[in-house]
Amino acid sequence: MTGDAEHGATISPRPLAADLRSADNRDCPSRTDFLGAALADVVGGPVGRHALIGRARLMTPLRVMFLIGLVFLALGWSTKAACLQSTGTGTGDQRVANWDNQRAYYELCYSDTVPLYGAELLSQGKFPYKSSWIETDSTGAQQIRYDGRPAVRYMEYPVLTGMYQYVSMALAKTYTALSKLAPLPVVAEVVMFFNVSAFGLALAWLATVWASAGLAGRRVWDAALVAASPVLIFQIFTNFDALATGFAMAGLLAWARRRPMLAGVLIGLGAAAKLYPLLFLGPMLLLGIRTGRLRAWGRTAAAAVVTWLLVNLPVLVFFPRGWSEFFRLNTRRGDDMDSLYNVVKSFTGWRGFDPKLGFWQPPTVLNTVVAVLFVTCCAAIAFIILTAPRRPRVAQVVFLVVAAFLLTNKVWSPQFSLWLVPLAVLALPHRRVLLAWMTIDALVWVPRMYYLYGNPNRSLPEQFFTTTVLLRDVAVIALCALVIRQIYRPDEDLVRWGGRVDDPAGGPFDRAPDAPPGWLPDWLRPVGSRRASAPVPEDADEQPALAP
C-alpha cells in the first residue's frame, strides 16, 4: 500500500519491489571492480559513498550503454568499410563492391551479406524460397550431387532471416530507383543492401543491450560489456545473427517480468530467425520441474511453437522445397573449419568420421557423433539443474546449453559467438574473465582471414588459425567450468549478492522453493528434497521369538 488513508491509499496487487537505488544496493563497478575503477578515473573517479543511485534523468545507465554500443557498432561497420567501396560506372544496379584481389581477406572486411546478395538471387529481386539456382564450382561449371542429380540450391536461411534480407533488398532497390530520379549519391546496390541490413542489425543489438540491462537486476552495469564486447568489432555485421539475439534476449526479459506468453512469442520469433533460441526451453523446463512451476513454462513453450509455426507455415505451404533448404543444408554440411573436429584434423592428419563422401553427401557418422555428444552434455546439465544444492539461475543454465551446442556442433561460424555474449555476461559477471574470452574470440578472425587469403607469400598456415580456434574453445570451456563451480558454490555468485538476491532473470522461478514431483527419483532431487528412507529397527537382525 502506498499513500495514507486521508489522501487515498493505493493498494498494490503484488508486493512492491525493493528500492535498490543507493550505492549500498546497486553494484557500482567504480567501487567493486578493478577495471571499473580504472575506467572511472578517466571520467572523474568512483561514485560517492552517499550518492543517490538511479535518479539521473539524462545520463541513465541504459543511455550510457547505448552510447557505448553505438561506438562499438560504428567500429564494427568500419571494419567492413574497406569491402564497401563501389566500383564500375553507371547506376547503382550497374556497380559492384570492390572485392578485387581477395580484398575481403587481407583487409579483414569479409561479410556474408555482400556475396549472398548475388548468390541467392536477391540482386535480381527474386523472392526467397521460391527461386532456385544450380551450384557451380570456381570455374563456373554446374555441380552434380553424389547421386547424379544437379545441385539445386534455395535460400539457406530460416524464414524470418530470409524475409529480413528480402525487405532489405527491396529498400536497397528503392534507393537505386530514387538515385536515378533525384540527385542522390550513386552507390552500388549491394553496398546499399549491406547498409540497410546493418542498420537493422545495429538496432537489434541495441535491443540486446536493453534486454541484458533489464535482466541484470542490481548489476545493471554488467550489460555494458554486451555493448562494448570486442566480438562486435568483427562479427556484428558478418551475418544476420544479431536479429535472433535481439528476439532471444527480449524473450528472456519478458520471462523475467513474468509475462510468459510474450516471452514465448519473442523466443518463437528468435527461432524463426535462427533456431538456437529454442534451446532456452530445455533448461527452463527442468527448472520448472524442480520448482513445480510448470504452468508458466507451458504457456511460454506453446506460444513459442505457435509463433514459429505462424511465421513458417506460409512459406512451408507454398514453397516447401525452399523452406526445407535450411534443414537439408545443415544435414549435409561437413565439419566446418571453426569446429573442434577440424582442429583435431588439422593437428593430427585425421581424415574425419566420413572421409570419402561425394558432393553434398550427408556425413552420417559425423551427424550421429554430434547428436550423441550434445545429448550427453544436455544430460549432464540436466543432472546439475535438478540436483544442485541451490536452484541454478536461468542465465547460468541457458548459457551452459548454448555453449555445449556450439562446442559439440560441426559448425561454429564466427558470428555464432554473438549468441554467447549476453548469456555469458549474465551467467558469469566477472568482467576481466569475460574480456579475456571475448578478446580471444574476436582475434580468431585475423588468422581465419589470412588463412583463407590465397596469396602464398602473405597468407598464414592452417595451424595458426586452428590454434586460435582451440584457444577460444578452451576459454569457453573454462567459462562453463566457472559457471558450474558457482552453481555448486552459490556464495561465490556475484549476482546472488550473498543470498540477498535470488535470480533476476528467473521470473516465476525467482525465490521459488524446491518442489520436485513425486515421480522424480531421489538421485535426481536436490539433497534437501530427497525422501528419507524408513529407519531400520535395531533388532531387525534378531530372530523373532516362537509362540508358546
XYZ file of C-alpha atoms in Angstrom:
548
model
C 0.000 0.000 0.000
C 1.262 3.477 -0.856
C -0.002 6.826 0.441
C -2.234 7.138 3.520
C -5.895 6.853 4.347
C -6.508 10.635 4.261
C -5.157 11.081 0.740
C -6.461 7.845 -0.743
C -4.139 4.905 -0.303
C -3.341 2.745 -3.323
C -3.148 -0.995 -2.734
C -0.736 -2.879 -4.977
C -1.912 -6.319 -6.155
C 1.645 -7.581 -5.635
C 4.383 -6.787 -3.116
C 6.289 -3.651 -4.048
C 9.806 -4.183 -5.327
C 12.596 -3.150 -3.023
C 14.131 0.261 -3.761
C 17.744 -0.581 -4.552
C 18.676 2.881 -5.802
C 21.570 3.506 -3.456
C 25.299 2.982 -3.539
C 24.864 0.261 -0.930
C 22.423 -1.784 -3.020
C 23.220 -1.319 -6.710
C 26.543 -2.702 -7.821
C 28.911 0.164 -8.622
C 31.838 -1.101 -10.739
C 33.870 2.002 -9.934
C 33.996 0.771 -6.340
C 33.792 -3.011 -6.662
C 35.760 -3.849 -9.809
C 39.396 -3.144 -10.652
C 38.641 -2.498 -14.311
C 35.652 -0.309 -13.469
C 37.709 1.722 -11.016
C 40.433 2.283 -13.610
C 37.910 3.481 -16.189
C 36.151 5.681 -13.609
C 39.365 7.624 -13.029
C 39.116 8.859 -16.618
C 35.706 10.464 -16.008
C 36.165 11.879 -12.528
C 36.624 8.985 -10.152
C 34.352 6.465 -8.427
C 30.775 7.121 -7.371
C 30.410 8.818 -3.997
C 29.657 6.763 -0.913
C 26.423 8.656 -0.242
C 25.392 9.114 -3.877
C 21.737 8.713 -4.812
C 21.841 5.977 -7.432
C 19.255 5.547 -10.163
C 17.808 9.062 -10.093
C 19.658 10.621 -13.044
C 17.255 11.990 -15.639
C 19.601 12.351 -18.589
C 22.637 10.067 -18.386
C 20.976 6.922 -17.126
C 22.987 3.674 -17.205
C 20.960 2.426 -20.165
C 21.569 5.576 -22.196
C 25.270 5.447 -21.408
C 25.329 1.827 -22.581
C 23.502 2.796 -25.770
C 26.211 5.389 -26.446
C 28.921 2.803 -25.797
C 27.084 0.374 -28.043
C 26.891 2.933 -30.850
C 30.656 3.429 -30.637
C 31.324 -0.304 -30.928
C 28.726 -0.709 -33.669
C 30.499 2.068 -35.563
C 33.757 0.177 -35.092
C 32.015 -2.911 -36.423
C 30.889 -1.016 -39.514
C 34.355 0.466 -40.007
C 35.949 -2.996 -40.133
C 33.686 -3.775 -43.117
C 34.118 -0.387 -44.809
C 37.035 -1.492 -46.989
C 34.713 -4.019 -48.655
C 32.022 -1.405 -49.321
C 33.812 0.640 -51.954
C 31.789 0.828 -55.151
C 33.455 0.168 -58.463
C 32.221 0.480 -62.024
C 30.178 3.152 -63.767
C 26.526 3.816 -64.354
C 23.629 3.472 -61.949
C 23.724 1.679 -58.620
C 22.473 -1.598 -60.064
C 25.328 -1.492 -62.595
C 28.031 -1.081 -59.966
C 29.507 -3.663 -57.631
C 31.500 -3.727 -54.424
C 35.251 -3.751 -54.986
C 36.425 -7.169 -53.787
C 39.258 -7.438 -56.305
C 42.427 -9.363 -55.437
C 40.769 -11.039 -52.437
C 40.387 -7.701 -50.678
C 37.857 -9.167 -48.237
C 40.550 -11.366 -46.705
C 43.618 -9.182 -46.444
C 41.507 -6.170 -45.345
C 39.698 -8.384 -42.761
C 36.399 -6.953 -44.020
C 34.602 -10.077 -45.213
C 30.833 -10.164 -44.696
C 28.403 -12.806 -45.930
C 25.937 -10.037 -46.741
C 27.773 -8.932 -49.884
C 28.223 -12.268 -51.726
C 24.790 -13.504 -50.633
C 23.134 -10.604 -52.439
C 24.095 -12.098 -55.769
C 24.387 -15.766 -54.848
C 20.832 -16.011 -53.502
C 19.350 -14.046 -56.423
C 18.373 -11.070 -54.272
C 20.128 -8.811 -56.780
C 17.527 -9.944 -59.329
C 14.676 -9.062 -56.986
C 13.512 -12.662 -56.695
C 11.507 -13.900 -53.736
C 13.446 -16.139 -51.319
C 12.401 -19.801 -51.086
C 10.570 -19.576 -54.421
C 13.609 -19.149 -56.655
C 16.375 -21.698 -57.093
C 19.716 -21.989 -58.833
C 22.305 -24.680 -59.537
C 25.506 -24.632 -57.513
C 28.665 -24.001 -59.543
C 32.361 -24.533 -58.891
C 35.142 -21.940 -59.093
C 35.251 -22.257 -62.891
C 31.514 -21.671 -63.283
C 30.695 -25.284 -64.145
C 27.497 -26.708 -62.691
C 27.964 -29.079 -59.773
C 26.493 -32.577 -59.726
C 25.370 -34.222 -56.486
C 26.728 -37.540 -55.266
C 23.573 -39.226 -56.598
C 23.954 -37.786 -60.095
C 21.322 -35.061 -59.815
C 22.004 -31.327 -60.328
C 22.970 -29.465 -57.148
C 19.875 -27.263 -56.869
C 20.027 -24.560 -54.177
C 17.497 -22.294 -52.452
C 17.696 -19.601 -49.798
C 19.602 -21.271 -46.945
C 18.333 -19.202 -44.001
C 15.339 -19.618 -41.675
C 12.233 -17.763 -42.797
C 12.461 -14.609 -40.690
C 16.099 -14.039 -41.643
C 15.305 -14.707 -45.293
C 12.440 -12.223 -45.240
C 14.673 -9.695 -43.500
C 17.082 -9.984 -46.422
C 14.200 -9.612 -48.863
C 12.947 -6.413 -47.214
C 16.498 -5.032 -47.089
C 16.850 -5.815 -50.787
C 13.586 -4.007 -51.566
C 14.775 -0.905 -49.702
C 18.139 -1.016 -51.471
C 16.436 -1.243 -54.857
C 14.127 1.614 -53.883
C 17.159 3.773 -53.174
C 18.685 2.788 -56.509
C 15.476 3.779 -58.298
C 15.353 7.120 -56.473
C 19.010 7.807 -57.285
C 18.073 7.630 -60.976
C 15.413 10.304 -60.491
C 16.924 12.582 -57.867
C 20.409 13.965 -57.165
C 21.354 11.278 -54.654
C 24.810 9.716 -54.261
C 25.189 6.775 -56.628
C 26.162 3.728 -54.601
C 26.475 0.115 -55.675
C 23.170 -1.554 -54.906
C 24.864 -4.352 -52.965
C 26.558 -1.750 -50.750
C 23.202 -0.135 -50.026
C 21.833 -3.608 -49.245
C 24.627 -4.044 -46.716
C 23.967 -0.626 -45.176
C 20.233 -1.226 -44.825
C 20.829 -4.662 -43.312
C 23.474 -3.279 -40.959
C 21.132 -0.561 -39.710
C 18.518 -3.117 -38.682
C 21.138 -5.396 -37.131
C 22.502 -2.462 -35.124
C 19.022 -1.798 -33.753
C 18.697 -5.493 -32.908
C 21.949 -5.402 -30.937
C 20.852 -2.277 -29.066
C 17.713 -4.233 -28.177
C 20.019 -6.978 -26.903
C 21.812 -4.412 -24.726
C 18.470 -3.113 -23.430
C 17.231 -6.593 -22.571
C 20.530 -7.539 -20.928
C 20.397 -4.420 -18.753
C 16.873 -5.324 -17.673
C 17.937 -8.882 -16.861
C 20.980 -7.807 -14.854
C 18.966 -6.533 -11.883
C 21.081 -4.597 -9.410
C 24.173 -5.294 -11.550
C 22.912 -3.189 -14.444
C 26.426 -2.128 -15.466
C 27.260 -5.720 -16.362
C 25.346 -5.118 -19.583
C 27.944 -2.514 -20.582
C 30.117 -5.436 -21.644
C 27.366 -6.518 -24.052
C 27.546 -3.052 -25.608
C 31.353 -2.965 -25.598
C 32.188 -6.556 -26.485
C 35.275 -6.953 -28.695
C 33.328 -9.625 -30.601
C 31.173 -6.850 -32.079
C 34.117 -5.273 -33.851
C 34.468 -8.104 -36.363
C 31.218 -10.083 -36.151
C 28.200 -7.824 -35.675
C 27.812 -7.279 -39.441
C 29.351 -10.522 -40.705
C 25.931 -12.173 -40.918
C 22.393 -11.701 -39.599
C 22.665 -13.350 -36.172
C 22.037 -10.153 -34.196
C 18.411 -10.381 -35.322
C 17.874 -13.655 -33.459
C 19.900 -12.480 -30.464
C 17.673 -9.440 -30.015
C 14.496 -11.526 -30.021
C 16.008 -14.192 -27.758
C 17.173 -11.785 -25.057
C 13.925 -9.818 -25.217
C 12.134 -13.126 -24.660
C 14.219 -13.805 -21.555
C 13.401 -10.309 -20.285
C 9.681 -10.933 -20.779
C 10.077 -14.189 -18.844
C 11.886 -12.359 -16.044
C 8.983 -9.909 -15.865
C 6.530 -12.794 -15.562
C 4.948 -12.400 -18.977
C 5.199 -15.975 -20.245
C 3.068 -15.534 -23.368
C 5.102 -12.568 -24.584
C 8.274 -14.477 -23.753
C 7.096 -17.344 -25.935
C 6.215 -15.046 -28.831
C 9.655 -13.416 -28.741
C 11.503 -16.724 -28.405
C 9.426 -18.071 -31.296
C 10.391 -15.081 -33.444
C 14.019 -15.617 -32.493
C 13.745 -19.268 -33.510
C 12.221 -18.202 -36.824
C 15.388 -16.165 -37.415
C 17.863 -18.720 -36.022
C 16.858 -21.923 -34.265
C 19.122 -21.557 -31.224
C 16.596 -19.643 -29.003
C 14.571 -22.867 -28.806
C 17.438 -24.263 -26.721
C 16.303 -21.946 -23.911
C 13.172 -24.015 -23.352
C 15.018 -27.183 -22.271
C 16.756 -25.881 -19.130
C 13.706 -23.766 -18.294
C 11.595 -26.948 -18.351
C 13.963 -28.605 -15.882
C 13.836 -25.586 -13.584
C 10.051 -25.813 -13.779
C 10.199 -29.481 -12.770
C 12.495 -28.674 -9.849
C 10.247 -25.883 -8.558
C 6.931 -27.453 -9.505
C 6.064 -24.357 -11.556
C 5.379 -25.744 -14.996
C 2.277 -23.791 -15.968
C 4.176 -20.639 -16.946
C 6.722 -22.710 -18.862
C 3.922 -24.491 -20.720
C 2.419 -21.190 -21.830
C 5.809 -19.945 -22.991
C 6.592 -23.133 -24.904
C 3.157 -23.173 -26.538
C 3.429 -19.521 -27.558
C 6.919 -20.127 -28.976
C 5.772 -23.081 -31.076
C 2.654 -21.286 -32.339
C 4.644 -18.164 -33.233
C 7.275 -20.199 -35.055
C 4.554 -22.018 -36.986
C 2.739 -18.805 -37.920
C 5.948 -17.386 -39.384
C 6.934 -20.588 -41.178
C 3.636 -22.062 -42.380
C 3.020 -19.722 -45.352
C 6.454 -20.471 -46.809
C 6.167 -24.161 -45.921
C 2.804 -24.457 -47.676
C 3.630 -22.513 -50.844
C 7.355 -23.253 -51.208
C 8.083 -26.477 -49.293
C 11.282 -27.198 -51.197
C 12.704 -23.762 -50.472
C 11.552 -23.835 -46.848
C 13.333 -27.115 -46.124
C 16.656 -25.974 -47.631
C 17.894 -24.757 -44.242
C 17.471 -28.222 -42.741
C 18.880 -30.045 -45.782
C 21.922 -27.814 -45.878
C 22.715 -28.342 -42.209
C 22.293 -32.094 -42.590
C 24.760 -32.398 -45.457
C 27.391 -29.954 -44.172
C 30.683 -31.425 -43.052
C 32.816 -30.298 -40.149
C 33.310 -26.562 -40.525
C 36.765 -25.000 -40.332
C 35.943 -23.440 -36.923
C 34.805 -26.700 -35.314
C 36.701 -28.833 -32.818
C 36.584 -31.712 -35.290
C 38.548 -29.695 -37.833
C 41.043 -28.681 -35.138
C 41.756 -32.367 -34.493
C 42.107 -32.991 -38.231
C 44.475 -30.050 -38.569
C 46.915 -31.206 -35.895
C 46.735 -34.978 -36.342
C 46.153 -35.568 -40.043
C 42.962 -37.450 -39.208
C 40.593 -37.546 -42.177
C 37.400 -37.235 -40.174
C 34.448 -39.525 -39.494
C 33.288 -39.594 -43.128
C 36.444 -39.326 -45.267
C 35.079 -40.450 -48.641
C 31.915 -38.557 -49.385
C 30.538 -37.407 -52.687
C 29.428 -33.849 -53.342
C 26.609 -32.972 -50.909
C 26.542 -36.480 -49.455
C 25.447 -36.194 -45.792
C 28.170 -37.099 -43.248
C 26.074 -39.676 -41.399
C 28.691 -40.702 -38.846
C 29.625 -37.109 -38.028
C 25.965 -36.148 -37.610
C 25.471 -39.064 -35.219
C 28.557 -38.188 -33.174
C 27.481 -34.543 -32.916
C 24.000 -35.528 -31.756
C 25.311 -38.014 -29.172
C 27.828 -35.533 -27.752
C 25.259 -32.757 -27.466
C 22.665 -35.021 -25.858
C 25.315 -36.231 -23.404
C 26.162 -32.646 -22.466
C 22.466 -31.843 -22.055
C 22.030 -34.861 -19.779
C 24.920 -33.659 -17.611
C 23.436 -30.153 -17.455
C 20.040 -31.623 -16.560
C 21.632 -33.516 -13.674
C 23.217 -30.281 -12.441
C 19.922 -28.384 -12.680
C 17.958 -30.992 -10.765
C 20.477 -31.901 -8.063
C 22.495 -28.748 -7.304
C 22.175 -27.748 -3.628
C 20.561 -24.460 -4.679
C 18.500 -23.942 -7.803
C 20.716 -22.558 -10.611
C 19.862 -19.247 -12.215
C 18.165 -19.198 -15.618
C 21.059 -17.353 -17.277
C 23.560 -19.888 -15.957
C 21.859 -22.961 -17.368
C 20.848 -21.347 -20.660
C 24.469 -20.303 -21.182
C 25.667 -23.847 -20.471
C 23.276 -25.358 -23.021
C 24.106 -22.873 -25.790
C 27.844 -23.240 -25.111
C 27.517 -27.039 -25.235
C 25.684 -26.763 -28.544
C 28.461 -24.656 -30.081
C 31.309 -26.746 -28.687
C 29.884 -30.048 -29.907
C 28.413 -28.790 -33.166
C 30.063 -29.410 -36.522
C 29.627 -25.731 -37.421
C 30.704 -22.746 -35.334
C 30.597 -19.809 -37.704
C 32.438 -16.790 -36.246
C 29.245 -14.758 -35.788
C 27.715 -17.526 -33.643
C 29.811 -16.187 -30.763
C 27.340 -13.288 -30.588
C 24.845 -15.769 -29.132
C 27.089 -16.286 -26.125
C 27.948 -12.656 -25.350
C 24.802 -11.567 -23.427
C 24.327 -15.004 -21.872
C 27.914 -15.129 -20.601
C 27.654 -11.616 -19.154
C 24.530 -12.589 -17.200
C 25.772 -16.029 -16.179
C 29.263 -15.044 -15.037
C 29.610 -11.286 -14.384
C 33.391 -11.257 -13.918
C 34.498 -8.558 -16.321
C 38.170 -9.385 -16.701
C 37.435 -13.076 -17.264
C 34.805 -12.245 -19.864
C 37.017 -9.699 -21.597
C 39.790 -12.279 -21.878
C 37.456 -14.748 -23.603
C 35.875 -12.086 -25.841
C 39.271 -10.812 -26.946
C 40.450 -14.312 -27.848
C 37.187 -14.958 -29.683
C 37.404 -11.697 -31.609
C 41.019 -12.296 -32.621
C 40.164 -15.670 -34.197
C 39.007 -13.584 -37.151
C 42.504 -12.379 -38.064
C 44.232 -15.737 -38.720
C 40.990 -17.025 -40.224
C 41.024 -14.352 -42.905
C 44.732 -14.702 -43.626
C 44.413 -18.478 -43.810
C 41.686 -18.068 -46.441
C 43.751 -15.467 -48.283
C 45.126 -17.247 -51.342
C 48.389 -15.330 -51.704
C 51.143 -17.854 -50.842
C 53.537 -15.123 -49.713
C 51.096 -13.365 -47.392
C 48.643 -15.959 -46.113
C 49.014 -17.900 -42.859
C 49.259 -21.688 -42.477
C 46.226 -23.555 -41.229
C 47.704 -24.276 -37.788
C 47.886 -20.561 -36.954
C 44.130 -20.418 -37.390
C 43.244 -23.711 -35.705
C 45.423 -22.813 -32.709
C 43.323 -19.712 -32.075
C 40.153 -21.782 -32.501
C 41.462 -24.200 -29.885
C 42.257 -21.316 -27.517
C 38.744 -19.962 -27.983
C 37.173 -23.329 -27.244
C 39.340 -23.774 -24.154
C 38.261 -20.314 -22.990
C 34.575 -21.189 -23.426
C 35.067 -24.488 -21.588
C 36.741 -22.533 -18.772
C 33.724 -20.215 -18.596
C 31.447 -23.255 -18.346
C 33.595 -24.679 -15.541
C 33.387 -21.398 -13.616
C 29.619 -21.250 -14.057
C 29.253 -24.826 -12.771
C 31.521 -24.007 -9.823
C 29.293 -21.089 -8.868
C 26.181 -23.222 -9.222
C 27.589 -25.545 -6.570
C 29.035 -22.651 -4.561
C 26.279 -20.027 -4.754
C 28.003 -17.867 -2.144
C 30.599 -17.054 -4.826
C 27.906 -15.911 -7.272
C 28.122 -12.117 -7.546
C 24.551 -11.911 -8.821
C 23.106 -13.537 -5.711
C 24.882 -10.979 -3.523
C 25.418 -13.224 -0.557
C 21.887 -14.623 -0.678
C 20.078 -11.273 -0.714
C 19.127 -11.727 -4.389
C 17.970 -14.969 -5.988
C 17.524 -14.878 -9.778
C 16.836 -11.561 -11.569
C 16.064 -13.446 -14.795
C 14.126 -16.209 -13.062
C 10.618 -14.853 -13.474
C 8.293 -17.442 -11.883
C 11.339 -19.324 -10.566
C 12.713 -16.343 -8.642
C 12.731 -17.234 -4.913
C 10.721 -20.373 -5.647
C 11.339 -23.215 -3.166
C 12.247 -26.676 -4.386
C 9.123 -28.753 -5.004
C 10.095 -31.642 -7.303
C 7.279 -34.000 -8.354
C 6.787 -37.295 -6.585
C 7.751 -39.360 -9.639
C 11.264 -37.897 -9.701
C 13.739 -40.428 -8.246
C 15.832 -39.427 -5.254
C 19.089 -39.377 -7.205
C 17.624 -36.626 -9.403
C 16.492 -34.480 -6.480
C 18.329 -31.784 -4.545
C 19.763 -33.143 -1.307
C 17.296 -31.131 0.770
C 14.298 -32.576 -1.106
C 15.208 -36.253 -1.005
C 12.785 -38.546 0.739
C 14.057 -40.064 3.940
C 14.174 -43.856 3.856
C 12.308 -45.761 6.557
C 14.533 -46.343 9.641
C 15.716 -49.909 10.210
C 14.908 -51.276 13.734
C 17.965 -52.073 15.828
C 16.782 -55.648 16.400
C 15.909 -56.267 12.753
C 18.559 -58.996 12.515
C 17.308 -60.863 15.599
C 15.141 -63.938 15.172
C 11.525 -63.449 16.352
C 10.521 -65.421 19.413
C 8.416 -68.527 18.787
C 4.902 -68.575 20.159
C 4.397 -70.996 23.046
